């Protein structure tokens, strides 16, 4: 089962190694990872997507909580959080297919952020499902490069994320 | 100096530990990190933002290139790449200040993705500078939580990112 683990950590060298090490030692592959600033400059939030059963994840969460520089760990449920990720797609778009690609961009409320003679760079944001859907639609035109940020999330409905 | 390092890696447990370890051993603090899928399911792209002089970064890049499961490492220049990140802000917005917050959202072409009685969750994408600017504008209203993905980037102008 896929889980989204959110960890508040102190912004210090070595924290990432310890966290990544905990997952790697168990052979858990991290599907995506986003680490960025929070509202406090000394603290970063790591959002980790990992495919693992509930039980072993619980154990890892407990061990994460014990690590130095890790302040808080939680297992975010999709239903209770706003989840978003960002993707950049570099897509083939020759003059004769450009209009079709632009149509897809409009349907998904994505944005064209660079253009060259036979390529467009498209920025899309949304849930994982939405990003997968636009990827499927763009694939027949030729996705030359794709870069994804991995998911971030905040708790909905006036609740604190933690 | 701040650098954006992009690494194509095989999607296997342990890769992240080795890369994070290389940075940590030198005491380099990773400011942001985004790891996500690419156009090939077995390959991920890591985009690492690190504040370090040119010379030591060159050495780290060389060592990264030698690591198992690391396919390609490059130091992306902002002028040659489309750089984007995504941020979620949870902001206080009581009925009497809500209109002002919505105005800021419109100015930055951001989106409101959740609302409760006295909070809004706002999704913003753009360059680091743009995200910093919207953060500055929202700060006086009270940013309760912020989560950022870290930067991703693709080369502009029909060039390959590598």
mmCIF file of C-alpha atoms in Angstrom:
data_model
loop_
_atom_site.group_PDB
_atom_site.id
_atom_site.type_symbol
_atom_site.label_atom_id
_atom_site.label_comp_id
_atom_site.label_asym_id
_atom_site.label_seq_id
_atom_site.Cartn_x
_atom_site.Cartn_y
_atom_site.Cartn_z
ATOM 1 C CA UNK A 1 0.000 0.000 0.000
ATOM 2 C CA UNK A 2 1.229 3.467 -0.789
ATOM 3 C CA UNK A 3 1.758 5.798 2.126
ATOM 4 C CA UNK A 4 2.591 9.472 2.368
ATOM 5 C CA UNK A 5 4.868 10.128 5.305
ATOM 6 C CA UNK A 6 5.434 13.705 6.383
ATOM 7 C CA UNK A 7 8.389 14.534 8.634
ATOM 8 C CA UNK A 8 9.342 17.854 10.167
ATOM 9 C CA UNK A 9 13.116 17.933 10.512
ATOM 10 C CA UNK A 10 15.797 20.381 11.572
ATOM 11 C CA UNK A 11 17.568 21.829 8.588
ATOM 12 C CA UNK A 12 21.027 20.305 9.240
ATOM 13 C CA UNK A 13 23.531 18.246 7.242
ATOM 14 C CA UNK A 14 23.120 14.540 7.847
ATOM 15 C CA UNK A 15 19.386 14.413 8.599
ATOM 16 C CA UNK A 16 18.526 13.228 5.116
ATOM 17 C CA UNK A 17 21.163 10.463 5.255
ATOM 18 C CA UNK A 18 19.769 9.108 8.506
ATOM 19 C CA UNK A 19 16.195 9.109 7.225
ATOM 20 C CA UNK A 20 17.056 7.661 3.815
ATOM 21 C CA UNK A 21 19.192 5.045 5.591
ATOM 22 C CA UNK A 22 16.283 3.892 7.719
ATOM 23 C CA UNK A 23 14.186 3.213 4.623
ATOM 24 C CA UNK A 24 17.042 1.672 2.631
ATOM 25 C CA UNK A 25 18.073 -0.788 5.353
ATOM 26 C CA UNK A 26 14.617 -2.320 5.116
ATOM 27 C CA UNK A 27 14.744 -2.365 1.318
ATOM 28 C CA UNK A 28 11.846 0.110 1.105
ATOM 29 C CA UNK A 29 12.086 2.043 -2.106
ATOM 30 C CA UNK A 30 11.147 5.704 -1.838
ATOM 31 C CA UNK A 31 8.865 6.481 -4.802
ATOM 32 C CA UNK A 32 9.058 10.206 -4.429
ATOM 33 C CA UNK A 33 10.536 12.630 -1.974
ATOM 34 C CA UNK A 34 10.152 16.372 -1.582
ATOM 35 C CA UNK A 35 12.216 18.337 0.905
ATOM 36 C CA UNK A 36 11.657 22.050 1.239
ATOM 37 C CA UNK A 37 11.463 24.963 3.621
ATOM 38 C CA UNK A 38 8.595 25.489 6.011
ATOM 39 C CA UNK A 39 7.262 28.606 7.686
ATOM 40 C CA UNK A 40 10.254 28.347 10.061
ATOM 41 C CA UNK A 41 13.621 28.802 8.297
ATOM 42 C CA UNK A 42 15.432 26.304 10.544
ATOM 43 C CA UNK A 43 12.913 23.542 9.844
ATOM 44 C CA UNK A 44 12.253 21.574 6.665
ATOM 45 C CA UNK A 45 9.388 19.305 5.779
ATOM 46 C CA UNK A 46 10.089 15.999 4.040
ATOM 47 C CA UNK A 47 7.220 14.336 2.253
ATOM 48 C CA UNK A 48 8.022 10.726 1.420
ATOM 49 C CA UNK A 49 5.878 8.428 -0.718
ATOM 50 C CA UNK A 50 6.637 4.786 -0.100
ATOM 51 C CA UNK A 51 4.925 1.536 -1.094
ATOM 52 C CA UNK A 52 4.859 -0.644 2.012
ATOM 53 C CA UNK A 53 2.436 -2.560 4.245
ATOM 54 C CA UNK A 54 0.877 -0.759 7.251
ATOM 55 C CA UNK A 55 2.709 -2.749 9.902
ATOM 56 C CA UNK A 56 6.339 -2.256 8.813
ATOM 57 C CA UNK A 57 5.587 1.403 8.116
ATOM 58 C CA UNK A 58 4.444 1.857 11.701
ATOM 59 C CA UNK A 59 7.766 0.510 12.911
ATOM 60 C CA UNK A 60 9.711 2.813 10.600
ATOM 61 C CA UNK A 61 7.650 5.805 11.764
ATOM 62 C CA UNK A 62 8.484 5.008 15.370
ATOM 63 C CA UNK A 63 12.176 4.766 14.555
ATOM 64 C CA UNK A 64 12.060 7.979 12.536
ATOM 65 C CA UNK A 65 10.545 9.734 15.542
ATOM 66 C CA UNK A 66 13.549 8.667 17.623
ATOM 67 C CA UNK A 67 16.160 10.078 15.213
ATOM 68 C CA UNK A 68 18.132 13.177 16.146
ATOM 69 C CA UNK A 69 16.869 16.317 14.358
ATOM 70 C CA UNK A 70 13.519 14.701 13.503
ATOM 71 C CA UNK A 71 10.777 16.688 15.214
ATOM 72 C CA UNK A 72 7.570 15.011 14.114
ATOM 73 C CA UNK A 73 6.463 12.213 11.797
ATOM 74 C CA UNK A 74 2.973 11.518 10.532
ATOM 75 C CA UNK A 75 1.278 9.227 8.029
ATOM 76 C CA UNK A 76 -0.992 11.517 6.003
ATOM 77 C CA UNK A 77 -4.252 10.172 4.667
ATOM 78 C CA UNK A 78 -5.258 11.441 1.217
ATOM 79 C CA UNK A 79 -8.821 12.105 2.388
ATOM 80 C CA UNK A 80 -7.686 14.482 5.110
ATOM 81 C CA UNK A 81 -5.007 16.394 3.224
ATOM 82 C CA UNK A 82 -4.578 18.600 0.184
ATOM 83 C CA UNK A 83 -1.997 16.745 -1.898
ATOM 84 C CA UNK A 84 -0.249 18.376 -4.824
ATOM 85 C CA UNK A 85 2.712 17.801 -7.040
ATOM 86 C CA UNK A 86 4.312 19.691 -9.893
ATOM 87 C CA UNK A 87 5.519 18.220 -13.150
ATOM 88 C CA UNK A 88 7.412 19.632 -16.121
ATOM 89 C CA UNK A 89 6.950 17.843 -19.452
ATOM 90 C CA UNK A 90 9.063 18.476 -22.549
ATOM 91 C CA UNK A 91 6.880 17.354 -25.411
ATOM 92 C CA UNK A 92 7.415 17.127 -29.162
ATOM 93 C CA UNK A 93 5.125 19.601 -30.855
ATOM 94 C CA UNK A 94 5.737 20.198 -34.515
ATOM 95 C CA UNK A 95 3.692 22.912 -36.241
ATOM 96 C CA UNK A 96 1.107 20.347 -37.418
ATOM 97 C CA UNK A 97 0.468 18.880 -33.920
ATOM 98 C CA UNK A 98 1.036 21.984 -31.780
ATOM 99 C CA UNK A 99 -2.656 22.926 -31.640
ATOM 100 C CA UNK A 100 -3.585 19.462 -30.332
ATOM 101 C CA UNK A 101 -0.973 19.672 -27.585
ATOM 102 C CA UNK A 102 -2.174 23.155 -26.603
ATOM 103 C CA UNK A 103 -5.721 21.763 -26.362
ATOM 104 C CA UNK A 104 -4.549 19.172 -23.803
ATOM 105 C CA UNK A 105 -2.731 21.911 -21.868
ATOM 106 C CA UNK A 106 -5.999 23.892 -21.690
ATOM 107 C CA UNK A 107 -8.104 20.891 -20.617
ATOM 108 C CA UNK A 108 -5.815 20.284 -17.630
ATOM 109 C CA UNK A 109 -5.350 23.992 -16.872
ATOM 110 C CA UNK A 110 -1.632 23.455 -17.328
ATOM 111 C CA UNK A 111 0.751 26.154 -18.638
ATOM 112 C CA UNK A 112 3.230 26.376 -21.488
ATOM 113 C CA UNK A 113 6.442 27.730 -19.966
ATOM 114 C CA UNK A 114 8.884 27.416 -22.886
ATOM 115 C CA UNK A 115 8.643 26.825 -26.616
ATOM 116 C CA UNK A 116 11.138 26.022 -29.328
ATOM 117 C CA UNK A 117 10.651 25.078 -32.976
ATOM 118 C CA UNK A 118 9.546 21.533 -32.309
ATOM 119 C CA UNK A 119 9.119 21.278 -28.525
ATOM 120 C CA UNK A 120 7.005 22.727 -25.759
ATOM 121 C CA UNK A 121 7.729 22.688 -22.027
ATOM 122 C CA UNK A 122 4.511 22.273 -20.043
ATOM 123 C CA UNK A 123 4.013 22.909 -16.318
ATOM 124 C CA UNK A 124 1.199 20.942 -14.659
ATOM 125 C CA UNK A 125 0.138 20.774 -11.027
ATOM 126 C CA UNK A 126 -2.402 18.604 -9.282
ATOM 127 C CA UNK A 127 -2.882 15.305 -7.569
ATOM 128 C CA UNK A 128 -0.892 12.303 -8.703
ATOM 129 C CA UNK A 129 -3.905 11.062 -10.681
ATOM 130 C CA UNK A 130 -4.198 14.309 -12.586
ATOM 131 C CA UNK A 131 -0.485 14.320 -13.423
ATOM 132 C CA UNK A 132 -0.802 10.705 -14.598
ATOM 133 C CA UNK A 133 -3.793 11.657 -16.773
ATOM 134 C CA UNK A 134 -2.012 14.520 -18.519
ATOM 135 C CA UNK A 135 1.045 12.316 -18.979
ATOM 136 C CA UNK A 136 -1.151 9.707 -20.697
ATOM 137 C CA UNK A 137 -2.638 12.324 -22.996
ATOM 138 C CA UNK A 138 0.748 13.801 -23.916
ATOM 139 C CA UNK A 139 2.518 10.460 -24.391
ATOM 140 C CA UNK A 140 1.376 9.862 -28.009
ATOM 141 C CA UNK A 141 3.053 13.139 -29.074
ATOM 142 C CA UNK A 142 6.370 12.080 -27.530
ATOM 143 C CA UNK A 143 7.440 13.049 -24.008
ATOM 144 C CA UNK A 144 11.145 13.773 -24.440
ATOM 145 C CA UNK A 145 11.760 14.626 -20.804
ATOM 146 C CA UNK A 146 9.720 14.712 -17.630
ATOM 147 C CA UNK A 147 10.639 15.933 -14.172
ATOM 148 C CA UNK A 148 8.339 15.619 -11.145
ATOM 149 C CA UNK A 149 8.712 17.176 -7.730
ATOM 150 C CA UNK A 150 7.078 14.434 -5.711
ATOM 151 C CA UNK A 151 4.034 15.126 -3.609
ATOM 152 C CA UNK A 152 3.598 17.656 -0.800
ATOM 153 C CA UNK A 153 0.558 17.831 1.483
ATOM 154 C CA UNK A 154 -1.149 19.940 4.162
ATOM 155 C CA UNK A 155 -4.058 18.858 6.365
ATOM 156 C CA UNK A 156 -7.480 20.168 5.291
ATOM 157 C CA UNK A 157 -10.334 21.720 7.171
ATOM 158 C CA UNK A 158 -8.536 23.950 9.650
ATOM 159 C CA UNK A 159 -6.551 21.067 11.183
ATOM 160 C CA UNK A 160 -2.822 21.145 11.807
ATOM 161 C CA UNK A 161 -0.783 18.911 9.452
ATOM 162 C CA UNK A 162 1.376 17.025 11.955
ATOM 163 C CA UNK B 1 26.926 30.274 -4.307
ATOM 164 C CA UNK B 2 23.715 28.378 -4.814
ATOM 165 C CA UNK B 3 23.768 25.560 -7.323
ATOM 166 C CA UNK B 4 21.086 23.367 -8.795
ATOM 167 C CA UNK B 5 22.386 19.856 -9.342
ATOM 168 C CA UNK B 6 20.319 17.470 -11.413
ATOM 169 C CA UNK B 7 21.029 13.740 -11.232
ATOM 170 C CA UNK B 8 19.424 10.922 -13.182
ATOM 171 C CA UNK B 9 19.448 7.820 -10.989
ATOM 172 C CA UNK B 10 18.160 4.280 -11.122
ATOM 173 C CA UNK B 11 15.057 3.871 -9.027
ATOM 174 C CA UNK B 12 16.532 1.482 -6.393
ATOM 175 C CA UNK B 13 16.713 1.413 -2.594
ATOM 176 C CA UNK B 14 19.968 2.866 -1.315
ATOM 177 C CA UNK B 15 20.689 5.380 -4.090
ATOM 178 C CA UNK B 16 19.390 8.286 -2.039
ATOM 179 C CA UNK B 17 21.490 7.290 0.985
ATOM 180 C CA UNK B 18 24.665 7.231 -1.072
ATOM 181 C CA UNK B 19 23.977 10.614 -2.638
ATOM 182 C CA UNK B 20 22.862 12.263 0.601
ATOM 183 C CA UNK B 21 25.927 10.757 2.301
ATOM 184 C CA UNK B 22 28.289 12.350 -0.194
ATOM 185 C CA UNK B 23 26.879 15.797 0.571
ATOM 186 C CA UNK B 24 26.675 15.244 4.329
ATOM 187 C CA UNK B 25 30.277 14.018 4.692
ATOM 188 C CA UNK B 26 31.437 17.407 3.409
ATOM 189 C CA UNK B 27 29.009 19.251 5.662
ATOM 190 C CA UNK B 28 27.086 20.617 2.668
ATOM 191 C CA UNK B 29 23.538 21.305 3.658
ATOM 192 C CA UNK B 30 20.938 20.456 1.028
ATOM 193 C CA UNK B 31 18.524 23.402 0.853
ATOM 194 C CA UNK B 32 15.912 21.599 -1.140
ATOM 195 C CA UNK B 33 15.565 18.259 -2.830
ATOM 196 C CA UNK B 34 12.984 16.886 -5.213
ATOM 197 C CA UNK B 35 12.987 13.262 -6.309
ATOM 198 C CA UNK B 36 10.392 12.088 -8.761
ATOM 199 C CA UNK B 37 9.706 9.860 -11.730
ATOM 200 C CA UNK B 38 10.953 10.620 -15.209
ATOM 201 C CA UNK B 39 9.684 9.569 -18.623
ATOM 202 C CA UNK B 40 11.308 6.151 -17.915
ATOM 203 C CA UNK B 41 9.689 4.309 -14.965
ATOM 204 C CA UNK B 42 12.987 2.743 -13.809
ATOM 205 C CA UNK B 43 14.746 6.113 -13.620
ATOM 206 C CA UNK B 44 14.220 9.016 -11.225
ATOM 207 C CA UNK B 45 15.492 12.552 -11.393
ATOM 208 C CA UNK B 46 16.871 14.190 -8.254
ATOM 209 C CA UNK B 47 17.115 17.959 -8.228
ATOM 210 C CA UNK B 48 19.305 19.185 -5.395
ATOM 211 C CA UNK B 49 19.768 22.827 -4.386
ATOM 212 C CA UNK B 50 22.941 23.366 -2.393
ATOM 213 C CA UNK B 51 24.840 26.471 -1.285
ATOM 214 C CA UNK B 52 28.505 25.773 -1.976
ATOM 215 C CA UNK B 53 31.507 27.257 -3.855
ATOM 216 C CA UNK B 54 32.119 26.186 -7.482
ATOM 217 C CA UNK B 55 35.273 24.206 -6.790
ATOM 218 C CA UNK B 56 34.041 21.807 -4.080
ATOM 219 C CA UNK B 57 30.824 21.299 -6.044
ATOM 220 C CA UNK B 58 32.845 20.154 -9.047
ATOM 221 C CA UNK B 59 34.515 17.520 -6.891
ATOM 222 C CA UNK B 60 31.204 16.315 -5.510
ATOM 223 C CA UNK B 61 29.743 16.121 -9.033
ATOM 224 C CA UNK B 62 32.639 13.948 -10.144
ATOM 225 C CA UNK B 63 32.153 11.639 -7.173
ATOM 226 C CA UNK B 64 28.387 11.503 -7.742
ATOM 227 C CA UNK B 65 29.047 10.439 -11.322
ATOM 228 C CA UNK B 66 31.092 7.497 -10.041
ATOM 229 C CA UNK B 67 28.362 6.177 -7.721
ATOM 230 C CA UNK B 68 26.526 2.979 -8.563
ATOM 231 C CA UNK B 69 23.026 3.625 -9.962
ATOM 232 C CA UNK B 70 23.824 7.259 -10.802
ATOM 233 C CA UNK B 71 23.498 7.721 -14.548
ATOM 234 C CA UNK B 72 24.205 11.387 -15.135
ATOM 235 C CA UNK B 73 24.897 14.508 -13.084
ATOM 236 C CA UNK B 74 24.736 18.095 -14.276
ATOM 237 C CA UNK B 75 24.948 21.560 -12.764
ATOM 238 C CA UNK B 76 21.975 23.433 -14.224
ATOM 239 C CA UNK B 77 22.264 27.154 -14.851
ATOM 240 C CA UNK B 78 19.127 29.189 -14.192
ATOM 241 C CA UNK B 79 19.521 31.051 -17.489
ATOM 242 C CA UNK B 80 19.400 27.851 -19.533
ATOM 243 C CA UNK B 81 16.625 26.020 -17.707
ATOM 244 C CA UNK B 82 12.970 26.368 -16.824
ATOM 245 C CA UNK B 83 12.962 26.191 -13.031
ATOM 246 C CA UNK B 84 9.780 25.722 -11.062
ATOM 247 C CA UNK B 85 8.658 24.799 -7.599
ATOM 248 C CA UNK B 86 5.332 24.302 -5.915
ATOM 249 C CA UNK B 87 4.312 25.612 -2.528
ATOM 250 C CA UNK B 88 1.249 25.126 -0.337
ATOM 251 C CA UNK B 89 0.482 27.887 2.182
ATOM 252 C CA UNK B 90 -2.060 27.598 4.973
ATOM 253 C CA UNK B 91 -2.973 31.184 5.783
ATOM 254 C CA UNK B 92 -5.225 32.774 8.373
ATOM 255 C CA UNK B 93 -8.121 34.427 6.605
ATOM 256 C CA UNK B 94 -10.957 35.600 8.781
ATOM 257 C CA UNK B 95 -14.063 36.976 7.078
ATOM 258 C CA UNK B 96 -12.756 40.551 7.384
ATOM 259 C CA UNK B 97 -9.362 39.844 5.731
ATOM 260 C CA UNK B 98 -10.384 37.115 3.290
ATOM 261 C CA UNK B 99 -10.867 39.486 0.347
ATOM 262 C CA UNK B 100 -7.345 40.868 0.776
ATOM 263 C CA UNK B 101 -5.835 37.385 0.784
ATOM 264 C CA UNK B 102 -7.826 36.453 -2.337
ATOM 265 C CA UNK B 103 -6.459 39.571 -4.049
ATOM 266 C CA UNK B 104 -2.886 38.388 -3.417
ATOM 267 C CA UNK B 105 -3.798 34.936 -4.747
ATOM 268 C CA UNK B 106 -5.066 36.563 -7.959
ATOM 269 C CA UNK B 107 -2.002 38.796 -8.394
ATOM 270 C CA UNK B 108 0.300 35.763 -8.324
ATOM 271 C CA UNK B 109 -2.073 33.560 -10.340
ATOM 272 C CA UNK B 110 -2.104 31.174 -7.415
ATOM 273 C CA UNK B 111 -5.090 28.964 -6.504
ATOM 274 C CA UNK B 112 -7.206 28.434 -3.410
ATOM 275 C CA UNK B 113 -7.385 24.680 -2.894
ATOM 276 C CA UNK B 114 -9.110 24.437 0.488
ATOM 277 C CA UNK B 115 -11.058 26.745 2.750
ATOM 278 C CA UNK B 116 -12.265 26.529 6.317
ATOM 279 C CA UNK B 117 -13.881 29.123 8.565
ATOM 280 C CA UNK B 118 -10.687 31.033 9.294
ATOM 281 C CA UNK B 119 -8.056 29.523 6.991
ATOM 282 C CA UNK B 120 -7.305 29.159 3.310
ATOM 283 C CA UNK B 121 -4.888 26.717 1.675
ATOM 284 C CA UNK B 122 -3.189 28.322 -1.309
ATOM 285 C CA UNK B 123 -1.259 26.551 -4.082
ATOM 286 C CA UNK B 124 1.417 28.619 -5.835
ATOM 287 C CA UNK B 125 3.938 27.647 -8.515
ATOM 288 C CA UNK B 126 6.815 29.552 -10.024
ATOM 289 C CA UNK B 127 10.458 30.344 -9.618
ATOM 290 C CA UNK B 128 11.956 30.569 -6.160
ATOM 291 C CA UNK B 129 11.749 34.377 -6.328
ATOM 292 C CA UNK B 130 8.047 34.298 -7.094
ATOM 293 C CA UNK B 131 7.357 31.881 -4.241
ATOM 294 C CA UNK B 132 9.378 34.133 -1.920
ATOM 295 C CA UNK B 133 7.368 37.160 -3.083
ATOM 296 C CA UNK B 134 3.976 35.570 -2.421
ATOM 297 C CA UNK B 135 5.256 34.318 0.951
ATOM 298 C CA UNK B 136 6.228 37.903 1.851
ATOM 299 C CA UNK B 137 2.807 39.195 0.850
ATOM 300 C CA UNK B 138 0.951 36.498 2.800
ATOM 301 C CA UNK B 139 3.131 36.696 5.932
ATOM 302 C CA UNK B 140 1.315 39.647 7.557
ATOM 303 C CA UNK B 141 -1.947 37.637 7.563
ATOM 304 C CA UNK B 142 -0.275 34.718 9.352
ATOM 305 C CA UNK B 143 1.196 31.719 7.539
ATOM 306 C CA UNK B 144 0.227 28.817 9.796
ATOM 307 C CA UNK B 145 1.892 26.151 7.692
ATOM 308 C CA UNK B 146 3.954 26.058 4.528
ATOM 309 C CA UNK B 147 5.203 23.114 2.515
ATOM 310 C CA UNK B 148 7.483 23.462 -0.518
ATOM 311 C CA UNK B 149 8.471 20.821 -3.038
ATOM 312 C CA UNK B 150 11.937 22.114 -3.844
ATOM 313 C CA UNK B 151 12.875 23.084 -7.355
ATOM 314 C CA UNK B 152 12.752 20.985 -10.519
ATOM 315 C CA UNK B 153 14.198 22.089 -13.858
ATOM 316 C CA UNK B 154 14.371 21.190 -17.558
ATOM 317 C CA UNK B 155 16.744 22.722 -20.149
ATOM 318 C CA UNK B 156 15.168 25.360 -22.398
ATOM 319 C CA UNK B 157 15.315 25.960 -26.102
ATOM 320 C CA UNK B 158 15.141 22.453 -27.506
ATOM 321 C CA UNK B 159 18.240 21.269 -25.614
ATOM 322 C CA UNK B 160 18.429 18.059 -23.616
ATOM 323 C CA UNK B 161 18.572 18.443 -19.815
ATOM 324 C CA UNK B 162 21.022 15.570 -19.126
#
